[in-house]
XYZ file of C-alpha atoms in Angstrom:
456
model
C 0.000 0.000 0.000
C 1.398 3.428 -0.994
C 1.696 6.168 1.628
C -0.741 8.911 0.630
C 1.839 11.550 1.560
C 4.636 10.129 -0.554
C 5.506 11.003 -4.133
C 8.233 10.172 -6.599
C 9.361 13.797 -6.955
C 12.328 15.686 -5.523
C 12.159 17.002 -1.974
C 12.206 20.822 -1.949
C 11.696 23.522 0.652
C 10.001 26.718 -0.510
C 8.566 28.318 2.610
C 5.347 28.907 0.650
C 2.157 29.843 2.486
C -0.989 28.418 0.815
C -2.878 31.623 1.594
C -0.600 33.511 -0.822
C -1.938 31.481 -3.750
C -0.381 31.189 -7.168
C 1.330 34.588 -6.928
C 2.993 33.605 -3.660
C 4.121 30.264 -5.091
C 5.779 32.004 -8.035
C 7.490 34.437 -5.665
C 8.753 31.586 -3.475
C 10.285 29.769 -6.462
C 11.861 33.014 -7.744
C 13.427 33.557 -4.317
C 14.770 29.982 -4.230
C 16.425 30.512 -7.619
C 17.778 33.982 -6.821
C 19.188 32.813 -3.485
C 20.924 29.873 -5.129
C 18.939 27.232 -3.237
C 17.723 25.973 -6.626
C 20.995 25.708 -8.543
C 21.366 26.702 -12.220
C 20.824 23.694 -14.473
C 19.243 21.583 -11.720
C 16.027 19.674 -12.430
C 12.961 20.926 -10.554
C 10.067 18.746 -9.348
C 7.548 17.768 -11.970
C 4.266 19.674 -11.949
C 2.459 16.534 -10.784
C 4.903 15.865 -7.908
C 5.036 19.460 -6.664
C 1.265 19.798 -6.840
C 0.925 16.578 -4.823
C 3.427 17.708 -2.200
C 1.886 21.180 -1.835
C -1.686 19.972 -1.953
C -2.704 22.188 -4.878
C -4.121 21.571 -8.339
C -1.620 20.510 -10.955
C -2.835 23.275 -13.221
C -1.723 25.849 -10.629
C 1.859 24.592 -10.732
C 1.781 24.294 -14.525
C 0.790 27.975 -14.883
C 3.469 29.062 -12.363
C 6.163 27.133 -14.256
C 5.012 28.653 -17.556
C 5.164 32.171 -16.110
C 8.654 31.608 -14.674
C 9.868 30.118 -17.960
C 8.632 33.243 -19.759
C 10.526 35.386 -17.226
C 13.733 33.414 -17.842
C 13.900 31.620 -14.472
C 13.058 28.134 -15.772
C 13.887 26.242 -18.948
C 11.400 23.804 -20.421
C 11.843 21.360 -23.305
C 9.525 18.786 -24.833
C 10.115 15.364 -23.296
C 12.735 16.624 -20.829
C 12.491 17.692 -17.176
C 12.043 21.359 -16.373
C 15.292 22.886 -15.138
C 16.502 26.074 -13.526
C 17.739 28.386 -16.271
C 21.506 28.892 -16.109
C 21.035 32.669 -16.061
C 18.167 32.591 -13.583
C 20.051 32.789 -10.277
C 22.310 35.412 -8.857
C 25.762 34.069 -7.987
C 26.548 34.038 -4.295
C 29.909 35.327 -3.219
C 32.156 32.568 -1.937
C 33.223 32.776 1.702
C 36.618 34.310 2.236
C 39.326 31.728 2.764
C 42.741 32.200 4.244
C 45.360 32.138 1.488
C 47.129 28.823 1.165
C 50.601 28.125 -0.056
C 50.545 26.318 -3.388
C 51.130 22.580 -3.210
C 54.818 21.806 -3.762
C 55.789 20.185 -7.037
C 58.205 17.876 -5.216
C 56.642 16.564 -2.013
C 59.336 15.597 0.500
C 57.258 16.412 3.556
C 57.611 13.863 6.371
C 54.887 11.757 7.929
C 52.979 11.137 4.714
C 52.682 7.779 2.900
C 52.481 7.368 -0.855
C 48.760 7.860 -1.375
C 48.951 6.604 -4.964
C 49.813 3.189 -3.494
C 46.624 2.957 -1.433
C 45.269 -0.591 -1.994
C 42.012 0.491 -3.606
C 40.923 -2.892 -4.909
C 41.686 -4.660 -1.633
C 39.886 -1.920 0.319
C 36.885 -2.158 -2.010
C 36.757 -5.926 -1.549
C 37.045 -5.580 2.224
C 34.289 -2.963 2.300
C 31.995 -5.152 0.214
C 32.573 -8.142 2.482
C 31.963 -6.035 5.573
C 28.656 -4.749 4.173
C 27.501 -8.248 3.303
C 28.460 -9.784 6.651
C 27.459 -7.035 9.080
C 23.944 -7.153 10.549
C 21.775 -4.051 10.381
C 21.907 -3.713 14.165
C 25.608 -2.848 13.957
C 24.837 0.440 12.213
C 23.195 1.972 15.273
C 24.901 4.053 17.940
C 28.151 2.214 18.543
C 30.150 1.675 21.704
C 32.665 4.338 22.684
C 35.340 1.644 22.459
C 34.836 1.026 18.722
C 33.584 -1.829 16.549
C 34.034 -5.209 18.315
C 35.118 -6.805 15.027
C 38.054 -4.414 14.649
C 39.061 -4.629 18.310
C 39.141 -8.424 18.096
C 41.205 -8.287 14.904
C 43.612 -5.682 16.281
C 44.240 -7.760 19.399
C 45.556 -10.603 17.252
C 47.411 -8.431 14.770
C 49.195 -6.274 17.350
C 50.265 -9.311 19.374
C 51.628 -11.000 16.225
C 53.209 -8.035 14.440
C 54.229 -5.661 17.242
C 54.517 -7.873 20.325
C 51.748 -5.987 22.152
C 49.965 -7.599 25.094
C 46.491 -6.959 23.722
C 42.987 -7.791 24.943
C 39.985 -6.608 22.877
C 38.332 -5.320 26.062
C 41.281 -2.949 26.552
C 41.383 -1.620 22.990
C 39.789 1.673 21.980
C 39.444 2.797 18.354
C 39.956 6.545 17.931
C 39.395 9.161 15.255
C 43.085 9.489 14.424
C 46.080 9.958 16.730
C 45.173 13.582 17.494
C 41.939 12.306 19.003
C 43.791 9.517 20.810
C 46.246 11.846 22.533
C 43.406 14.175 23.498
C 41.337 11.475 25.221
C 44.353 9.951 26.987
C 45.475 13.377 28.223
C 41.976 14.128 29.426
C 41.717 10.778 31.200
C 45.082 11.261 32.918
C 44.134 14.788 33.946
C 40.922 13.449 35.465
C 43.005 11.018 37.526
C 45.017 13.885 38.973
C 48.008 13.786 36.604
C 48.943 17.446 36.463
C 52.098 17.237 34.358
C 52.803 15.461 31.085
C 56.278 15.158 29.608
C 57.148 15.086 25.912
C 60.360 14.288 24.130
C 62.403 17.331 23.191
C 62.207 17.669 20.190
C 58.717 16.416 19.289
C 55.662 17.495 17.324
C 54.358 20.756 18.752
C 50.851 20.039 17.491
C 50.476 17.099 19.845
C 51.889 19.071 22.763
C 49.219 21.711 22.177
C 46.433 19.120 21.975
C 47.532 17.536 25.247
C 47.903 20.898 26.999
C 44.316 21.797 26.063
C 43.125 18.870 28.211
C 44.616 20.293 31.414
C 48.109 18.979 32.214
C 51.197 21.165 32.239
C 53.600 20.214 29.430
C 57.331 19.822 30.036
C 60.168 18.600 27.827
C 62.773 15.876 28.349
C 65.805 15.936 26.068
C 66.557 13.237 23.509
C 70.075 12.070 22.670
C 71.490 9.272 20.545
C 69.867 6.657 22.805
C 66.389 8.198 22.871
C 64.737 10.068 25.714
C 66.901 10.678 28.782
C 64.907 8.594 31.261
C 67.077 9.722 34.180
C 65.843 13.294 33.609
C 62.166 12.268 33.618
C 60.424 13.624 36.719
C 56.801 13.614 35.528
C 54.042 11.110 36.349
C 53.322 10.585 32.624
C 55.222 10.887 29.349
C 54.492 10.733 25.596
C 57.237 9.228 23.461
C 58.092 7.510 20.171
C 60.468 4.721 21.278
C 60.710 2.655 18.084
C 61.646 5.617 15.860
C 61.861 8.948 17.643
C 60.252 11.808 15.780
C 61.956 13.742 14.354
C 65.528 12.685 15.242
C 65.059 9.101 14.032
C 66.838 7.377 16.946
C 65.446 4.367 18.782
C 65.140 4.037 22.561
C 68.088 1.994 23.827
C 67.330 -1.330 25.569
C 68.625 -0.183 28.980
C 66.451 2.917 28.821
C 63.406 0.878 27.819
C 63.912 -1.232 30.931
C 64.491 1.832 33.094
C 61.352 3.503 31.773
C 59.218 0.382 32.265
C 60.342 0.302 35.916
C 59.879 4.026 36.524
C 56.200 3.790 37.463
C 55.246 6.625 35.110
C 52.319 6.294 32.721
C 53.707 6.098 29.177
C 51.844 6.890 25.968
C 53.809 4.958 23.336
C 53.221 6.481 19.904
C 54.109 3.642 17.522
C 53.372 5.778 14.473
C 55.584 3.925 11.968
C 56.708 0.804 13.825
C 55.960 -1.445 10.834
C 58.715 0.195 8.788
C 62.146 -0.955 9.971
C 64.514 -1.619 7.082
C 67.843 -2.914 8.370
C 66.556 -5.698 10.615
C 63.469 -7.027 12.406
C 61.204 -4.310 13.761
C 61.729 -3.180 17.339
C 58.929 -4.621 19.460
C 56.524 -2.442 21.364
C 57.590 -1.010 24.714
C 54.112 -1.837 26.004
C 54.980 -5.518 26.436
C 57.408 -4.613 29.232
C 54.736 -2.904 31.383
C 51.179 -3.447 30.064
C 49.648 -1.841 33.166
C 51.647 1.397 32.805
C 52.065 1.798 29.046
C 49.323 2.973 26.677
C 50.113 1.663 23.206
C 48.945 3.870 20.319
C 48.939 2.775 16.676
C 47.483 4.226 13.506
C 46.629 3.461 9.869
C 47.762 6.945 8.779
C 51.246 5.799 7.718
C 50.430 2.294 6.506
C 47.279 3.220 4.545
C 46.120 6.850 4.513
C 45.584 9.677 7.018
C 42.099 10.391 5.654
C 40.785 7.111 7.071
C 41.097 8.697 10.548
C 41.762 5.369 12.238
C 43.945 4.960 15.314
C 43.828 2.633 18.291
C 44.857 2.494 21.918
C 45.712 -0.571 23.990
C 45.099 0.531 27.567
C 46.132 -0.522 31.056
C 43.110 -1.823 32.924
C 43.074 1.242 35.174
C 42.596 3.565 32.179
C 39.860 1.706 30.272
C 36.936 3.390 32.027
C 38.515 6.888 32.213
C 39.349 6.769 28.490
C 35.889 5.394 27.636
C 34.341 8.328 29.519
C 36.644 10.767 27.721
C 35.625 9.210 24.404
C 31.970 9.674 25.292
C 32.586 13.327 26.207
C 34.487 13.990 22.973
C 31.574 12.762 20.849
C 34.001 11.776 18.082
C 34.061 8.316 16.487
C 35.730 6.940 13.375
C 33.293 5.829 10.693
C 31.996 2.325 11.414
C 32.341 1.152 7.821
C 36.034 2.106 7.796
C 36.540 0.133 11.000
C 34.839 -2.935 9.556
C 36.747 -2.649 6.274
C 40.074 -2.461 8.123
C 39.173 -5.553 10.133
C 38.409 -7.426 6.904
C 41.619 -6.150 5.291
C 43.733 -7.445 8.180
C 41.877 -10.749 8.503
C 42.266 -11.458 4.781
C 46.034 -10.931 4.848
C 45.788 -8.031 2.383
C 46.947 -5.532 5.018
C 50.154 -7.478 5.708
C 50.840 -7.793 1.979
C 50.370 -4.051 1.521
C 52.668 -3.255 4.462
C 55.387 -5.562 3.104
C 55.167 -3.960 -0.351
C 55.336 -0.495 1.184
C 58.277 -1.491 3.397
C 60.254 -2.697 0.373
C 59.436 0.467 -1.586
C 60.348 2.851 1.231
C 63.561 0.936 1.962
C 64.578 1.385 -1.675
C 63.707 5.080 -1.650
C 65.710 5.731 1.514
C 68.744 4.018 0.021
C 68.450 6.055 -3.185
C 68.155 9.273 -1.207
C 71.229 8.482 0.909
C 73.270 7.597 -2.175
C 72.468 10.939 -3.799
C 73.149 13.238 -0.844
C 76.309 15.376 -0.753
C 78.923 14.669 1.903
C 78.310 18.071 3.520
C 75.018 16.947 5.114
C 74.851 14.258 7.780
C 71.920 11.803 7.848
C 70.713 11.065 11.357
C 68.732 8.156 12.805
C 68.104 4.482 12.179
C 66.991 2.896 8.900
C 63.273 3.099 9.505
C 60.065 5.022 8.943
C 59.041 7.536 6.321
C 61.571 10.300 6.970
C 65.262 11.069 7.297
C 66.808 13.873 9.368
C 69.619 15.782 7.661
C 71.864 17.794 9.969
C 73.447 20.790 8.246
C 77.150 21.652 8.543
C 77.985 23.438 11.825
C 79.510 26.383 9.932
C 76.441 26.890 7.735
C 74.194 27.230 5.918
C 71.373 27.946 8.361
C 68.155 25.982 8.353
C 66.292 29.070 7.103
C 68.684 29.350 4.152
C 68.236 25.668 3.316
C 64.446 25.889 3.498
C 64.451 28.979 1.260
C 66.543 27.145 -1.336
C 64.051 24.277 -1.281
C 61.082 26.631 -1.641
C 62.641 28.221 -4.717
C 62.569 24.793 -6.332
C 59.026 24.057 -5.099
C 60.201 21.326 -2.730
C 57.906 20.574 0.179
C 60.116 19.858 3.190
C 60.150 20.488 6.936
C 62.677 22.127 9.249
C 63.867 20.719 12.552
C 64.108 23.918 14.607
C 60.362 24.326 15.173
C 60.117 20.968 16.960
C 62.354 21.932 19.871
C 60.921 23.180 23.176
C 64.089 25.125 23.938
C 65.567 28.161 22.157
C 68.794 28.164 20.170
C 68.409 24.481 19.246
C 70.191 23.063 16.192
C 68.477 23.135 12.849
C 68.179 20.585 10.096
C 65.933 19.262 7.346
C 63.354 16.532 7.918
C 63.039 14.818 4.543
C 60.089 12.556 3.845
C 60.664 9.997 1.102
C 57.228 8.350 1.009
C 54.763 11.047 -0.071
C 56.130 11.602 -3.568
C 54.631 9.121 -6.083
C 57.155 6.566 -7.314
C 57.350 8.033 -10.827
C 58.349 11.455 -9.450
C 60.815 10.372 -6.768
C 63.948 10.638 -8.913
C 63.054 14.206 -9.837
C 62.398 15.070 -6.204
C 65.832 13.778 -5.148
C 67.574 15.637 -7.985
C 65.963 18.918 -7.039
C 66.813 18.450 -3.353
C 70.444 17.718 -4.176
C 70.604 20.779 -6.457
C 69.065 22.958 -3.741
C 71.675 21.750 -1.245
C 74.449 22.284 -3.784
C 73.436 25.951 -4.078
C 74.079 26.615 -0.402
C 76.840 24.202 0.633
C 80.483 24.111 -0.434
């Protein structure tokens, strides 16, 4: 049985009052066209459908459409739908936008994977399987912890690939790492943690996000062995032990042990732990102290940042505080993306993609190192998606190097802005993953030429 209020036409809002009659209806449609709510070239409801929806005679709508066509607002053609005339609406001024720097021709910015290598077919297959297998009930309001299917899958994957002590009940799926660090910082603040340490240097963006949740932010210096654990005097710390960002060093074994025994809460950002090139990946710090270390992982480097998928493996004492912080934040990653990632991992396609990416990035790093002049010193282990280049002590300055890169339209990042202390050394953080494979040789050549301009 057909609903008497339904029709097969397009839904439209006119704000028309029946008491205004045919004249008022014509005025309402004119206003919709002039205001841009009915876009030029767009089909309008048929006379039958609009008459049904408005509860008027079809002849009334027919006469209104004829009048508006004569005035140039509508375009009619035999056997075709009536459309808004392309000259019928007044263009609306676009909102003012802050000027943006043009995209660099050669993208050597760090922290970005090769988006052209995203496994589209595998993702499509995983999405299709997830849609076919998932019951309708799953598409309601989901748990703050994330989709059970993905949490179950992550527990197995993280234990196998990263050595994490993982239990699905202690895993939370977040809307990217920015969201993850916000909810952990908020949870710790709610437990009375008033100070949160970060590695110095580290990403200032994450320090700002954490500070907005309440704790005071302090820095602990990094040397060739990672963060100086002996200088840590805070109840909680955020660090990147497998591949420190941006220096590229790894946390030495004796410091890992010292940190695990310190009693501090640790947020372990394992942002690129899958990409170690010279030997087996360094296992997660979390395995040494599962009740004090929060393990954080993400799909931003292995797949794509736009998926907005990250995960936390929590100590038991933080599960409820983080769940409450998740509820307060109101942010959740899209359920379908969570289900597709679970399918991708379960099928083995995720591991295959990671292995392909690891081989590609290893090759790119080697090619970059081979092309660099002797005057710059690469820093850090063979891992991840970036390489730190320290400039000669006697010059040029970081600002000079960045300016030379900009002149050649090279997207690159400087080191100086990541320090929490003044007068820190500068350098160039070179990403070798973002540039598509076909353009990588050109990117290296332009970087080498830019460095040649400013170094002896």
